[in-house]
PDB file of C-alpha atoms in Angstrom:
ATOM      1  CA  MET A 463       0.000   0.000   0.000  1.00 62.00           C
ATOM      2  CA  ALA A 464       2.905   2.394   0.585  1.00 62.00           C
ATOM      3  CA  ALA A 465       3.726   2.347  -3.125  1.00 66.00           C
ATOM      4  CA  VAL A 466       0.493   4.156  -4.004  1.00 60.00           C
ATOM      5  CA  ALA A 467       0.505   6.653  -1.130  1.00 61.00           C
ATOM      6  CA  ARG A 468       1.517  10.211  -1.925  1.00 63.00           C
ATOM      7  CA  VAL A 469       0.445  13.771  -1.178  1.00 66.00           C
ATOM      8  CA  GLY A 470      -3.326  13.872  -1.530  1.00 64.00           C
ATOM      9  CA  HIS A 471      -3.607  10.056  -1.593  1.00 55.00           C
ATOM     10  CA  TYR A 472      -3.321   8.447   1.826  1.00 62.00           C
ATOM     11  CA  ASN A 473      -3.944   4.976   3.154  1.00 65.00           C
ATOM     12  CA  ASP A 474      -6.457   5.074   5.996  1.00 66.00           C
ATOM     13  CA  PRO A 475      -6.207   2.224   8.522  1.00 63.00           C
ATOM     14  CA  ASP A 476      -9.631   3.225   9.943  1.00 65.00           C
ATOM     15  CA  MET A 477      -9.969   4.829  13.368  1.00 73.00           C
ATOM     16  CA  LEU A 478      -7.341   6.494  15.505  1.00 72.00           C
ATOM     17  CA  GLN A 479      -7.878   4.976  18.960  1.00 79.00           C
ATOM     18  CA  VAL A 480      -5.883   7.424  21.095  1.00 82.00           C
ATOM     19  CA  GLY A 481      -8.092   8.545  23.983  1.00 72.00           C
ATOM     20  CA  ASN A 482     -10.479   5.605  23.849  1.00 77.00           C
ATOM     21  CA  THR A 483     -10.618   2.931  26.529  1.00 79.00           C
ATOM     22  CA  GLY A 484      -8.456  -0.142  26.185  1.00 85.00           C
ATOM     23  CA  LEU A 485      -5.046   1.413  25.508  1.00 88.00           C
ATOM     24  CA  THR A 486      -2.431   2.306  28.080  1.00 93.00           C
ATOM     25  CA  VAL A 487      -0.645   5.650  27.643  1.00 93.00           C
ATOM     26  CA  THR A 488       2.349   3.763  26.218  1.00 94.00           C
ATOM     27  CA  GLU A 489       0.128   1.907  23.746  1.00 94.00           C
ATOM     28  CA  ALA A 490      -1.650   5.128  22.750  1.00 89.00           C
ATOM     29  CA  LYS A 491       1.697   6.800  22.033  1.00 95.00           C
ATOM     30  CA  SER A 492       2.796   3.778  20.000  1.00 92.00           C
ATOM     31  CA  HIS A 493      -0.462   3.767  18.047  1.00 88.00           C
ATOM     32  CA  PHE A 494      -0.078   7.471  17.295  1.00 88.00           C
ATOM     33  CA  ALA A 495       3.594   7.106  16.345  1.00 93.00           C
ATOM     34  CA  LEU A 496       2.849   4.379  13.814  1.00 89.00           C
ATOM     35  CA  TRP A 497      -0.173   6.303  12.514  1.00 89.00           C
ATOM     36  CA  ASN A 498       2.130   9.223  11.724  1.00 89.00           C
ATOM     37  CA  ILE A 499       4.855   7.061  10.210  1.00 91.00           C
ATOM     38  CA  ILE A 500       2.374   5.531   7.761  1.00 83.00           C
ATOM     39  CA  MET A 501       0.984   8.992   6.929  1.00 83.00           C
ATOM     40  CA  ALA A 502      -2.582   8.099   7.916  1.00 79.00           C
ATOM     41  CA  PRO A 503      -5.139  10.909   8.188  1.00 72.00           C
ATOM     42  CA  LEU A 504      -5.171  12.471  11.652  1.00 74.00           C
ATOM     43  CA  LEU A 505      -8.809  12.387  12.683  1.00 72.00           C
ATOM     44  CA  ALA A 506      -9.334  12.001  16.407  1.00 80.00           C
ATOM     45  CA  GLY A 507     -11.509   8.964  17.103  1.00 79.00           C
ATOM     46  CA  ASN A 508     -12.159   9.877  20.720  1.00 77.00           C
ATOM     47  CA  ASN A 509     -14.622  12.220  22.417  1.00 82.00           C
ATOM     48  CA  ILE A 510     -12.634  15.449  22.328  1.00 83.00           C
ATOM     49  CA  MET A 511     -14.987  17.093  24.854  1.00 85.00           C
ATOM     50  CA  GLU A 512     -13.922  14.523  27.486  1.00 86.00           C
ATOM     51  CA  MET A 513     -10.271  14.144  26.548  1.00 86.00           C
ATOM     52  CA  ASP A 514      -7.746  14.046  29.410  1.00 90.00           C
ATOM     53  CA  ASN A 515      -4.445  15.945  29.427  1.00 93.00           C
ATOM     54  CA  GLU A 516      -2.367  12.854  28.518  1.00 92.00           C
ATOM     55  CA  THR A 517      -4.485  12.239  25.422  1.00 86.00           C
ATOM     56  CA  LEU A 518      -4.301  15.904  24.436  1.00 87.00           C
ATOM     57  CA  ALA A 519      -0.506  15.829  24.826  1.00 92.00           C
ATOM     58  CA  ILE A 520      -0.236  12.769  22.585  1.00 86.00           C
ATOM     59  CA  LEU A 521      -2.527  14.137  19.856  1.00 87.00           C
ATOM     60  CA  THR A 522      -0.784  17.512  19.805  1.00 91.00           C
ATOM     61  CA  ALA A 523       2.864  16.466  20.198  1.00 94.00           C
ATOM     62  CA  PRO A 524       4.406  18.889  17.701  1.00 95.00           C
ATOM     63  CA  GLU A 525       7.350  16.834  16.448  1.00 96.00           C
ATOM     64  CA  VAL A 526       5.198  13.709  16.155  1.00 94.00           C
ATOM     65  CA  VAL A 527       2.412  15.469  14.243  1.00 91.00           C
ATOM     66  CA  GLY A 528       5.143  17.051  12.128  1.00 92.00           C
ATOM     67  CA  ILE A 529       5.956  13.600  10.751  1.00 93.00           C
ATOM     68  CA  ASN A 530       2.467  13.338   9.306  1.00 88.00           C
ATOM     69  CA  ASN A 531       2.618  16.852   7.864  1.00 86.00           C
ATOM     70  CA  ASP A 532       5.865  16.289   5.956  1.00 88.00           C
ATOM     71  CA  THR A 533       5.421  17.492   2.376  1.00 87.00           C
ATOM     72  CA  LEU A 534       7.490  14.751   0.733  1.00 89.00           C
ATOM     73  CA  GLY A 535       4.398  12.591   1.127  1.00 82.00           C
ATOM     74  CA  LYS A 536       6.264   9.309   1.288  1.00 86.00           C
ATOM     75  CA  GLN A 537       4.569   6.722   3.500  1.00 81.00           C
ATOM     76  CA  GLY A 538       6.725   4.928   6.038  1.00 91.00           C
ATOM     77  CA  VAL A 539       7.072   1.160   6.006  1.00 87.00           C
ATOM     78  CA  ARG A 540       8.179  -1.679   8.228  1.00 92.00           C
ATOM     79  CA  ILE A 541      11.762  -2.393   7.215  1.00 93.00           C
ATOM     80  CA  SER A 542      12.355  -5.423   9.405  1.00 91.00           C
ATOM     81  CA  PRO A 543      10.146  -8.423   9.987  1.00 80.00           C
ATOM     82  CA  THR A 544       8.777  -9.023  13.458  1.00 75.00           C
ATOM     83  CA  ASN A 545      11.389 -11.128  15.237  1.00 81.00           C
ATOM     84  CA  THR A 546      10.986 -13.621  18.061  1.00 82.00           C
ATOM     85  CA  THR A 547      11.022 -10.869  20.707  1.00 83.00           C
ATOM     86  CA  GLY A 548       8.283  -8.915  18.910  1.00 87.00           C
ATOM     87  CA  SER A 549      10.606  -6.151  17.705  1.00 94.00           C
ATOM     88  CA  GLU A 550      10.027  -4.249  14.482  1.00 95.00           C
ATOM     89  CA  VAL A 551      11.768  -1.316  12.804  1.00 96.00           C
ATOM     90  CA  TRP A 552       9.677   1.188  10.842  1.00 95.00           C
ATOM     91  CA  ALA A 553      11.076   4.059   8.771  1.00 96.00           C
ATOM     92  CA  ARG A 554       9.897   7.053   6.790  1.00 94.00           C
ATOM     93  CA  GLN A 555      12.031   9.306   4.626  1.00 94.00           C
ATOM     94  CA  MET A 556      11.375  13.019   5.117  1.00 94.00           C
ATOM     95  CA  LYS A 557      11.686  15.983   2.767  1.00 95.00           C
ATOM     96  CA  ASP A 558      14.474  17.559   4.837  1.00 94.00           C
ATOM     97  CA  ASN A 559      16.762  14.562   4.145  1.00 91.00           C
ATOM     98  CA  THR A 560      16.158  13.048   7.577  1.00 94.00           C
ATOM     99  CA  THR A 561      14.599   9.698   8.387  1.00 96.00           C
ATOM    100  CA  VAL A 562      11.999   9.063  11.055  1.00 97.00           C
ATOM    101  CA  VAL A 563      12.377   5.657  12.676  1.00 98.00           C
ATOM    102  CA  GLY A 564       9.993   3.804  14.960  1.00 97.00           C
ATOM    103  CA  LEU A 565      11.480   1.000  17.029  1.00 97.00           C
ATOM    104  CA  LEU A 566       8.405  -1.023  18.024  1.00 96.00           C
ATOM    105  CA  ASN A 567       8.338  -3.578  20.818  1.00 96.00           C
ATOM    106  CA  ARG A 568       5.217  -5.710  20.301  1.00 94.00           C
ATOM    107  CA  GLY A 569       6.359  -8.079  23.032  1.00 94.00           C
ATOM    108  CA  ASN A 570       5.649  -8.219  26.749  1.00 95.00           C
ATOM    109  CA  GLU A 571       9.276  -7.880  27.876  1.00 95.00           C
ATOM    110  CA  THR A 572      11.649  -4.928  27.657  1.00 96.00           C
ATOM    111  CA  THR A 573      14.026  -5.415  24.746  1.00 95.00           C
ATOM    112  CA  SER A 574      16.844  -3.677  22.877  1.00 96.00           C
ATOM    113  CA  ILE A 575      16.131  -2.745  19.264  1.00 96.00           C
ATOM    114  CA  THR A 576      18.813  -1.598  16.835  1.00 96.00           C
ATOM    115  CA  VAL A 577      18.553   0.402  13.639  1.00 96.00           C
ATOM    116  CA  THR A 578      21.592   0.591  11.391  1.00 94.00           C
ATOM    117  CA  TRP A 579      22.174   3.378   8.918  1.00 93.00           C
ATOM    118  CA  ASP A 580      22.199   0.805   6.110  1.00 92.00           C
ATOM    119  CA  MET A 581      18.675  -0.294   7.076  1.00 94.00           C
ATOM    120  CA  VAL A 582      17.342   3.217   6.457  1.00 93.00           C
ATOM    121  CA  ASN A 583      19.466   4.019   3.400  1.00 90.00           C
ATOM    122  CA  ILE A 584      21.738   6.534   5.060  1.00 88.00           C
ATOM    123  CA  THR A 585      24.765   6.227   2.809  1.00 81.00           C
ATOM    124  CA  ASN A 586      28.160   7.844   3.027  1.00 72.00           C
ATOM    125  CA  ALA A 587      27.409   8.936   6.595  1.00 71.00           C
ATOM    126  CA  THR A 588      29.176   7.615   9.603  1.00 77.00           C
ATOM    127  CA  LYS A 589      27.915  10.170  12.104  1.00 90.00           C
ATOM    128  CA  THR A 590      24.211  10.716  12.515  1.00 94.00           C
ATOM    129  CA  SER A 591      22.314  12.853  14.996  1.00 96.00           C
ATOM    130  CA  VAL A 592      19.553  10.974  16.838  1.00 97.00           C
ATOM    131  CA  ARG A 593      16.579  12.893  18.260  1.00 98.00           C
ATOM    132  CA  ASP A 594      13.725  11.589  20.437  1.00 98.00           C
ATOM    133  CA  LEU A 595      10.527  13.036  18.973  1.00 97.00           C
ATOM    134  CA  TRP A 596       8.382  12.437  22.063  1.00 96.00           C
ATOM    135  CA  THR A 597      10.697  14.240  24.481  1.00 96.00           C
ATOM    136  CA  MET A 598      11.829  16.712  21.787  1.00 97.00           C
ATOM    137  CA  SER A 599      15.412  16.163  22.866  1.00 97.00           C
ATOM    138  CA  ASN A 600      18.639  15.303  21.115  1.00 97.00           C
ATOM    139  CA  ILE A 601      19.983  11.938  22.231  1.00 97.00           C
ATOM    140  CA  GLY A 602      23.391  12.418  20.679  1.00 96.00           C
ATOM    141  CA  ILE A 603      25.558  11.641  17.699  1.00 95.00           C
ATOM    142  CA  TRP A 604      25.944   7.984  16.786  1.00 95.00           C
ATOM    143  CA  THR A 605      28.131   6.116  14.349  1.00 91.00           C
ATOM    144  CA  PHE A 606      26.645   3.510  11.952  1.00 91.00           C
ATOM    145  CA  LEU A 607      23.797   2.404  14.290  1.00 94.00           C
ATOM    146  CA  TYR A 608      21.638   3.227  17.275  1.00 96.00           C
ATOM    147  CA  THR A 609      20.190   0.846  19.875  1.00 97.00           C
ATOM    148  CA  ALA A 610      17.303   1.758  22.161  1.00 97.00           C
ATOM    149  CA  VAL A 611      15.933  -0.092  25.159  1.00 97.00           C
ATOM    150  CA  VAL A 612      12.219  -0.268  24.408  1.00 97.00           C
ATOM    151  CA  GLN A 613       9.528  -1.093  26.945  1.00 97.00           C
ATOM    152  CA  PRO A 614       6.683  -3.535  26.162  1.00 97.00           C
ATOM    153  CA  HIS A 615       4.216  -2.110  23.606  1.00 96.00           C
ATOM    154  CA  GLU A 616       6.329   1.023  23.221  1.00 96.00           C
ATOM    155  CA  VAL A 617       7.686   2.727  20.112  1.00 96.00           C
ATOM    156  CA  ALA A 618      10.940   4.640  20.406  1.00 98.00           C
ATOM    157  CA  LEU A 619      10.289   7.419  17.900  1.00 98.00           C
ATOM    158  CA  LEU A 620      13.454   8.940  16.468  1.00 98.00           C
ATOM    159  CA  ARG A 621      14.622  11.349  13.813  1.00 97.00           C
ATOM    160  CA  LEU A 622      17.967  10.486  12.215  1.00 96.00           C
ATOM    161  CA  THR A 623      19.923  13.341  10.640  1.00 95.00           C
ATOM    162  CA  PRO A 624      23.054  12.387   8.685  1.00 93.00           C
ATOM    163  CA  LEU A 625      25.909  14.752   9.512  1.00 90.00           C
ATOM    164  CA  ASP A 626      28.497  13.768   6.941  1.00 74.00           C
ATOM    165  CA  GLY A 627      26.655  12.146   4.066  1.00 60.00           C
ATOM    166  CA  GLU A 628      23.458  11.820   2.114  1.00 55.00           C
ATOM    167  CA  LEU A 629      20.337   9.711   2.275  1.00 53.00           C
TER     168      LEU A 629
END
């Protein structure tokens, strides 16, 4: 489905569940992160008149919503199969030559998930800046790969910016 997605033509996986019963805060953030990576329309599926502050913070997280609003219009995809621990790596190329990466832990145990620059087509770059989009903070500069410790049902949502090469 990603092959046919572009600006003005979006795949819609149905209803955004953030703010509805049944999801923990971690699961709601993961749901919203993946929703933005796949460029799905952002239509709140909850009762906005009764929304709590945590839900509002998730739905209005500026750097997360910014993923969805990227004008390149290229839908993100899962770039690694689910492994035995339930880990997946998702990626979306952005217009500003950065890559947004979601490190998803579908499992019930905390696990380490690694993304390599080769996995996300960062070529000719050894050093890459890694930014956490939920906390809006720079994690640091990494060489060739980054590994995050990811809690159960969590997505570590990152922006990778090559410092000495091209995508």
